[in-house]
Amino acid sequence: IQLTQSPSFLSAAVGDRVTITCRASQAISSHLAWYQQKPGKAPKLLVYGASTLQSGVPSRFSGSGSGTDFTLTINSLQPEDFATYYCQQLNTYTPLTFGGGTKVEIK
Amino acid sequence: EVQLVESGGGLVQPGGSLRLSCAASGFDFSFYEMNWVRQAPGKGLDWVSDISSSASTIHYADSVQGRFTVSRNNAENSLFLQMNNLRVEDTAVYYCARRKFFYGSSGYQGDAFDVWGQGTVVTVSS
């Protein structure tokens, strides 16, 4: 299963609403997770089950979608949100694919 | 504190071998499926391998099948990745990660890699 994230790069300002999309090459129900990664750090889980926020993640983050089309939305972008975001499918082991990533930079 | 700490990375020549370790603490290691994920310099995340809680089920990415071997020692809360016949393209930061299945009042809610180590750097170069 291939995951295609778009855009691969976006420039946004503090306070902006940002939407990142992830499209699967075949239906994966809601078996999708989103991660945030900052330079030199390990990824951090944000969302699992396509739409459930991991404990401790700010409510400005939200996930939606099922089947093949998914989105991660960040409402009112904060300075600490500038990072790279990855989706991951956990529907099958062929393999547990990650998307190519979306880098969010400061405008 | 729930923690994963990788070790064993380093510089190795093409064709060489390395054994990575991941020490778990703060949770019941024997209950969880564990994974290895790598990230080449400036690139995205690349899933490498997973091993079930009892080690009865193992999967590998096609790119490492036949060269890498994952194992675990539940008594010592440790995960391993034996990497043989290393290639330049195996150069990456290697992370171990715990896979958690989440359940709520309505049952299964999803699963994801909820705990990650800090990573260990593997460089394959002559």
Tab-separated table of C-alpha atoms in Angstrom:
chain	number	residue	atom	x	y	z
A	1	ILE	CA	0.000	0.000	0.000
A	2	GLN	CA	1.415	3.376	-1.062
A	3	LEU	CA	0.671	6.572	0.849
A	4	THR	CA	0.870	9.894	-0.985
A	5	GLN	CA	1.046	13.011	1.152
A	6	SER	CA	0.388	16.480	-0.148
A	7	PRO	CA	1.740	18.998	-0.167
A	8	SER	CA	5.316	17.882	0.481
A	9	PHE	CA	6.128	21.379	1.682
A	10	LEU	CA	4.045	24.270	2.882
A	11	SER	CA	4.789	27.711	4.195
A	12	ALA	CA	2.360	29.130	6.755
A	13	ALA	CA	2.144	31.850	9.351
A	14	VAL	CA	1.423	31.606	13.062
A	15	GLY	CA	-2.336	31.518	13.466
A	16	ASP	CA	-3.011	29.952	10.063
A	17	ARG	CA	-5.176	26.879	9.541
A	18	VAL	CA	-3.189	24.131	7.837
A	19	THR	CA	-4.473	20.995	6.136
A	20	ILE	CA	-2.295	18.052	5.074
A	21	THR	CA	-3.706	15.216	3.022
A	22	CYS	CA	-2.717	11.567	2.811
A	23	ARG	CA	-4.066	9.304	0.090
A	24	ALA	CA	-3.748	5.514	0.224
A	25	SER	CA	-3.399	3.416	-2.919
A	26	GLN	CA	-6.105	1.097	-1.603
A	27	ALA	CA	-8.706	1.266	1.129
A	28	ILE	CA	-7.335	1.001	4.654
A	29	SER	CA	-10.501	1.674	6.656
A	30	SER	CA	-9.400	3.914	9.554
A	31	HIS	CA	-6.010	2.261	10.088
A	32	LEU	CA	-4.043	5.482	9.779
A	33	ALA	CA	-1.817	7.384	12.165
A	34	TRP	CA	-0.199	10.806	12.014
A	35	TYR	CA	3.186	11.748	13.483
A	36	GLN	CA	5.082	14.984	14.013
A	37	GLN	CA	8.865	15.055	13.754
A	38	LYS	CA	11.202	17.912	14.609
A	39	PRO	CA	14.820	18.037	13.402
A	40	GLY	CA	17.078	15.610	15.233
A	41	LYS	CA	14.197	14.127	17.214
A	42	ALA	CA	12.163	10.949	17.055
A	43	PRO	CA	8.647	11.095	15.618
A	44	LYS	CA	5.804	11.840	18.024
A	45	LEU	CA	2.376	10.249	17.704
A	46	LEU	CA	-0.429	12.769	17.139
A	47	VAL	CA	-3.429	10.809	15.860
A	48	TYR	CA	-4.394	7.146	15.637
A	49	GLY	CA	-7.402	5.438	14.133
A	50	ALA	CA	-7.490	8.302	11.598
A	51	SER	CA	-9.266	10.670	13.991
A	52	THR	CA	-8.462	9.954	17.652
A	53	LEU	CA	-6.073	12.390	19.258
A	54	GLN	CA	-3.273	10.839	21.295
A	55	SER	CA	-3.314	11.809	24.960
A	56	GLY	CA	-1.562	15.113	25.573
A	57	VAL	CA	-1.769	16.364	21.998
A	58	PRO	CA	-3.270	19.865	21.756
A	59	SER	CA	-6.857	20.059	20.523
A	60	ARG	CA	-5.854	22.345	17.621
A	61	PHE	CA	-4.773	19.111	15.896
A	62	SER	CA	-7.467	16.962	14.310
A	63	GLY	CA	-7.598	14.034	11.931
A	64	SER	CA	-10.337	12.825	9.626
A	65	GLY	CA	-11.045	10.430	6.808
A	66	SER	CA	-11.450	6.747	6.080
A	67	GLY	CA	-10.936	4.414	3.175
A	68	THR	CA	-8.334	6.075	0.976
A	69	ASP	CA	-8.445	9.794	1.811
A	70	PHE	CA	-7.291	11.310	5.078
A	71	THR	CA	-6.488	14.759	6.409
A	72	LEU	CA	-4.580	16.246	9.314
A	73	THR	CA	-5.684	19.758	10.232
A	74	ILE	CA	-3.898	22.178	12.506
A	75	ASN	CA	-6.089	25.065	13.619
A	76	SER	CA	-4.279	28.244	14.595
A	77	LEU	CA	-0.710	27.131	13.868
A	78	GLN	CA	1.663	27.737	16.767
A	79	PRO	CA	5.458	28.294	16.643
A	80	GLU	CA	6.079	24.831	18.084
A	81	ASP	CA	4.075	23.220	15.253
A	82	PHE	CA	6.680	23.934	12.603
A	83	ALA	CA	7.896	20.427	11.854
A	84	THR	CA	7.530	17.576	9.396
A	85	TYR	CA	4.361	15.484	9.502
A	86	TYR	CA	4.008	11.863	8.380
A	87	CYS	CA	1.026	9.595	7.902
A	88	GLN	CA	1.323	5.823	8.352
A	89	GLN	CA	-0.964	2.984	7.384
A	90	LEU	CA	-1.343	0.059	9.768
A	91	ASN	CA	-3.888	-1.923	7.801
A	92	THR	CA	-1.544	-4.586	6.472
A	93	TYR	CA	2.028	-5.712	6.895
A	94	THR	CA	2.979	-5.173	3.286
A	95	PRO	CA	4.679	-3.099	4.751
A	96	LEU	CA	3.540	-0.649	7.492
A	97	THR	CA	4.062	2.231	5.087
A	98	PHE	CA	4.741	5.851	5.867
A	99	GLY	CA	3.848	8.750	3.632
A	100	GLY	CA	6.617	10.865	2.194
A	101	GLY	CA	6.167	13.652	4.724
A	102	THR	CA	4.978	17.258	4.742
A	103	LYS	CA	7.351	19.914	5.987
A	104	VAL	CA	5.599	22.890	7.544
A	105	GLU	CA	7.771	25.996	7.587
A	106	ILE	CA	7.276	29.546	8.809
A	107	LYS	CA	6.127	32.062	6.198
B	1	GLU	CA	8.863	6.564	32.753
B	2	VAL	CA	8.153	4.670	29.556
B	3	GLN	CA	11.382	4.654	27.578
B	4	LEU	CA	13.201	3.020	24.686
B	5	VAL	CA	16.959	3.448	24.293
B	6	GLU	CA	18.784	2.245	21.194
B	7	SER	CA	22.469	1.436	20.989
B	8	GLY	CA	24.945	-0.334	18.732
B	9	GLY	CA	25.130	2.041	15.788
B	10	GLY	CA	28.384	3.057	14.183
B	11	LEU	CA	30.496	3.195	11.055
B	12	VAL	CA	30.838	-0.022	9.076
B	13	GLN	CA	32.149	-0.886	5.646
B	14	PRO	CA	29.860	-2.207	2.909
B	15	GLY	CA	29.335	-5.920	3.422
B	16	GLY	CA	29.897	-5.621	7.138
B	17	SER	CA	27.609	-6.353	10.072
B	18	LEU	CA	26.171	-4.524	13.062
B	19	ARG	CA	23.855	-5.521	15.883
B	20	LEU	CA	21.496	-2.888	17.208
B	21	SER	CA	19.891	-3.105	20.631
B	22	CYS	CA	16.858	-1.392	22.104
B	23	ALA	CA	16.410	-1.393	25.870
B	24	ALA	CA	12.861	-0.929	27.122
B	25	SER	CA	11.802	0.315	30.535
B	26	GLY	CA	8.711	1.565	32.315
B	27	PHE	CA	6.227	-0.823	30.693
B	28	ASP	CA	5.481	-4.520	30.261
B	29	PHE	CA	7.771	-5.128	27.277
B	30	SER	CA	6.605	-8.720	26.824
B	31	PHE	CA	3.079	-7.537	25.999
B	32	TYR	CA	3.909	-5.397	22.985
B	33	GLU	CA	4.769	-5.861	19.331
B	34	MET	CA	7.978	-3.966	18.590
B	35	ASN	CA	9.225	-2.364	15.392
B	36	TRP	CA	12.352	-0.969	13.779
B	37	VAL	CA	12.014	2.148	11.625
B	38	ARG	CA	14.869	3.928	9.879
B	39	GLN	CA	15.418	7.355	8.375
B	40	ALA	CA	18.138	8.029	5.832
B	41	PRO	CA	19.766	11.464	5.988
B	42	GLY	CA	17.287	14.099	4.809
B	43	LYS	CA	14.690	11.467	3.922
B	44	GLY	CA	11.397	10.191	5.302
B	45	LEU	CA	10.529	7.362	7.634
B	46	ASP	CA	11.042	3.806	6.384
B	47	TRP	CA	9.598	0.835	8.264
B	48	VAL	CA	12.148	-1.992	8.549
B	49	SER	CA	10.810	-4.858	10.633
B	50	ASP	CA	8.449	-5.923	13.364
B	51	ILE	CA	8.269	-8.760	15.876
B	52	SER	CA	5.224	-9.871	17.816
B	53	SER	CA	5.164	-9.952	21.593
B	54	SER	CA	6.082	-13.641	21.739
B	55	ALA	CA	8.382	-13.472	18.691
B	56	SER	CA	6.098	-15.914	16.898
B	57	THR	CA	5.399	-13.508	14.015
B	58	ILE	CA	8.046	-11.461	12.235
B	59	HIS	CA	7.926	-9.275	9.138
B	60	TYR	CA	10.597	-7.472	7.141
B	61	ALA	CA	10.659	-4.803	4.474
B	62	ASP	CA	11.658	-6.207	1.086
B	63	SER	CA	14.786	-4.044	1.139
B	64	VAL	CA	16.238	-5.878	4.173
B	65	GLN	CA	14.701	-9.359	3.825
B	66	GLY	CA	17.420	-11.982	4.039
B	67	ARG	CA	20.011	-9.565	5.441
B	68	PHE	CA	18.456	-8.338	8.689
B	69	THR	CA	17.179	-10.437	11.581
B	70	VAL	CA	14.998	-9.095	14.375
B	71	SER	CA	14.820	-10.778	17.765
B	72	ARG	CA	13.839	-10.011	21.332
B	73	ASN	CA	14.556	-11.119	24.882
B	74	ASN	CA	11.463	-10.492	26.973
B	75	ALA	CA	13.219	-11.505	30.182
B	76	GLU	CA	15.726	-8.709	29.624
B	77	ASN	CA	13.288	-6.206	28.068
B	78	SER	CA	15.409	-5.980	24.964
B	79	LEU	CA	14.905	-5.817	21.208
B	80	PHE	CA	17.637	-6.516	18.673
B	81	LEU	CA	18.332	-6.027	14.992
B	82	GLN	CA	21.163	-8.048	13.477
B	83	MET	CA	22.197	-6.382	10.228
B	84	ASN	CA	24.409	-8.344	7.840
B	85	ASN	CA	25.748	-7.626	4.366
B	86	LEU	CA	25.200	-3.918	4.926
B	87	ARG	CA	24.883	-1.598	1.952
B	88	VAL	CA	25.546	2.108	1.560
B	89	GLU	CA	21.800	2.612	1.246
B	90	ASP	CA	21.292	1.198	4.757
B	91	THR	CA	22.868	4.374	6.157
B	92	ALA	CA	20.239	5.894	8.437
B	93	VAL	CA	19.109	6.662	11.935
B	94	TYR	CA	17.484	3.501	13.271
B	95	TYR	CA	14.599	3.842	15.722
B	96	CYS	CA	12.855	1.194	17.747
B	97	ALA	CA	9.168	1.820	18.380
B	98	ARG	CA	6.369	0.231	20.357
B	99	ARG	CA	3.117	-0.585	18.613
B	100	LYS	CA	0.099	-0.013	20.794
B	101	PHE	CA	-3.490	-1.072	20.137
B	102	PHE	CA	-5.936	1.409	21.625
B	103	TYR	CA	-9.307	0.348	23.020
B	104	GLY	CA	-12.163	2.454	24.302
B	105	SER	CA	-15.664	1.821	25.613
B	106	SER	CA	-16.785	0.892	22.103
B	107	GLY	CA	-13.874	-1.442	21.506
B	108	TYR	CA	-10.875	-1.122	19.152
B	109	GLN	CA	-10.087	2.486	18.298
B	110	GLY	CA	-6.881	2.168	16.349
B	111	ASP	CA	-3.189	1.389	16.643
B	112	ALA	CA	0.052	3.256	16.140
B	113	PHE	CA	3.679	3.528	17.173
B	114	ASP	CA	3.211	5.388	20.442
B	115	VAL	CA	6.680	5.193	21.989
B	116	TRP	CA	9.939	5.764	20.091
B	117	GLY	CA	13.579	5.645	21.072
B	118	GLN	CA	15.989	8.478	20.365
B	119	GLY	CA	17.604	6.574	17.499
B	120	THR	CA	21.065	5.201	16.772
B	121	VAL	CA	23.090	6.214	13.725
B	122	VAL	CA	24.308	3.595	11.279
B	123	THR	CA	26.757	4.714	8.601
B	124	VAL	CA	27.806	2.304	5.870
B	125	SER	CA	30.774	3.663	3.987
B	126	SER	CA	34.170	2.611	2.718
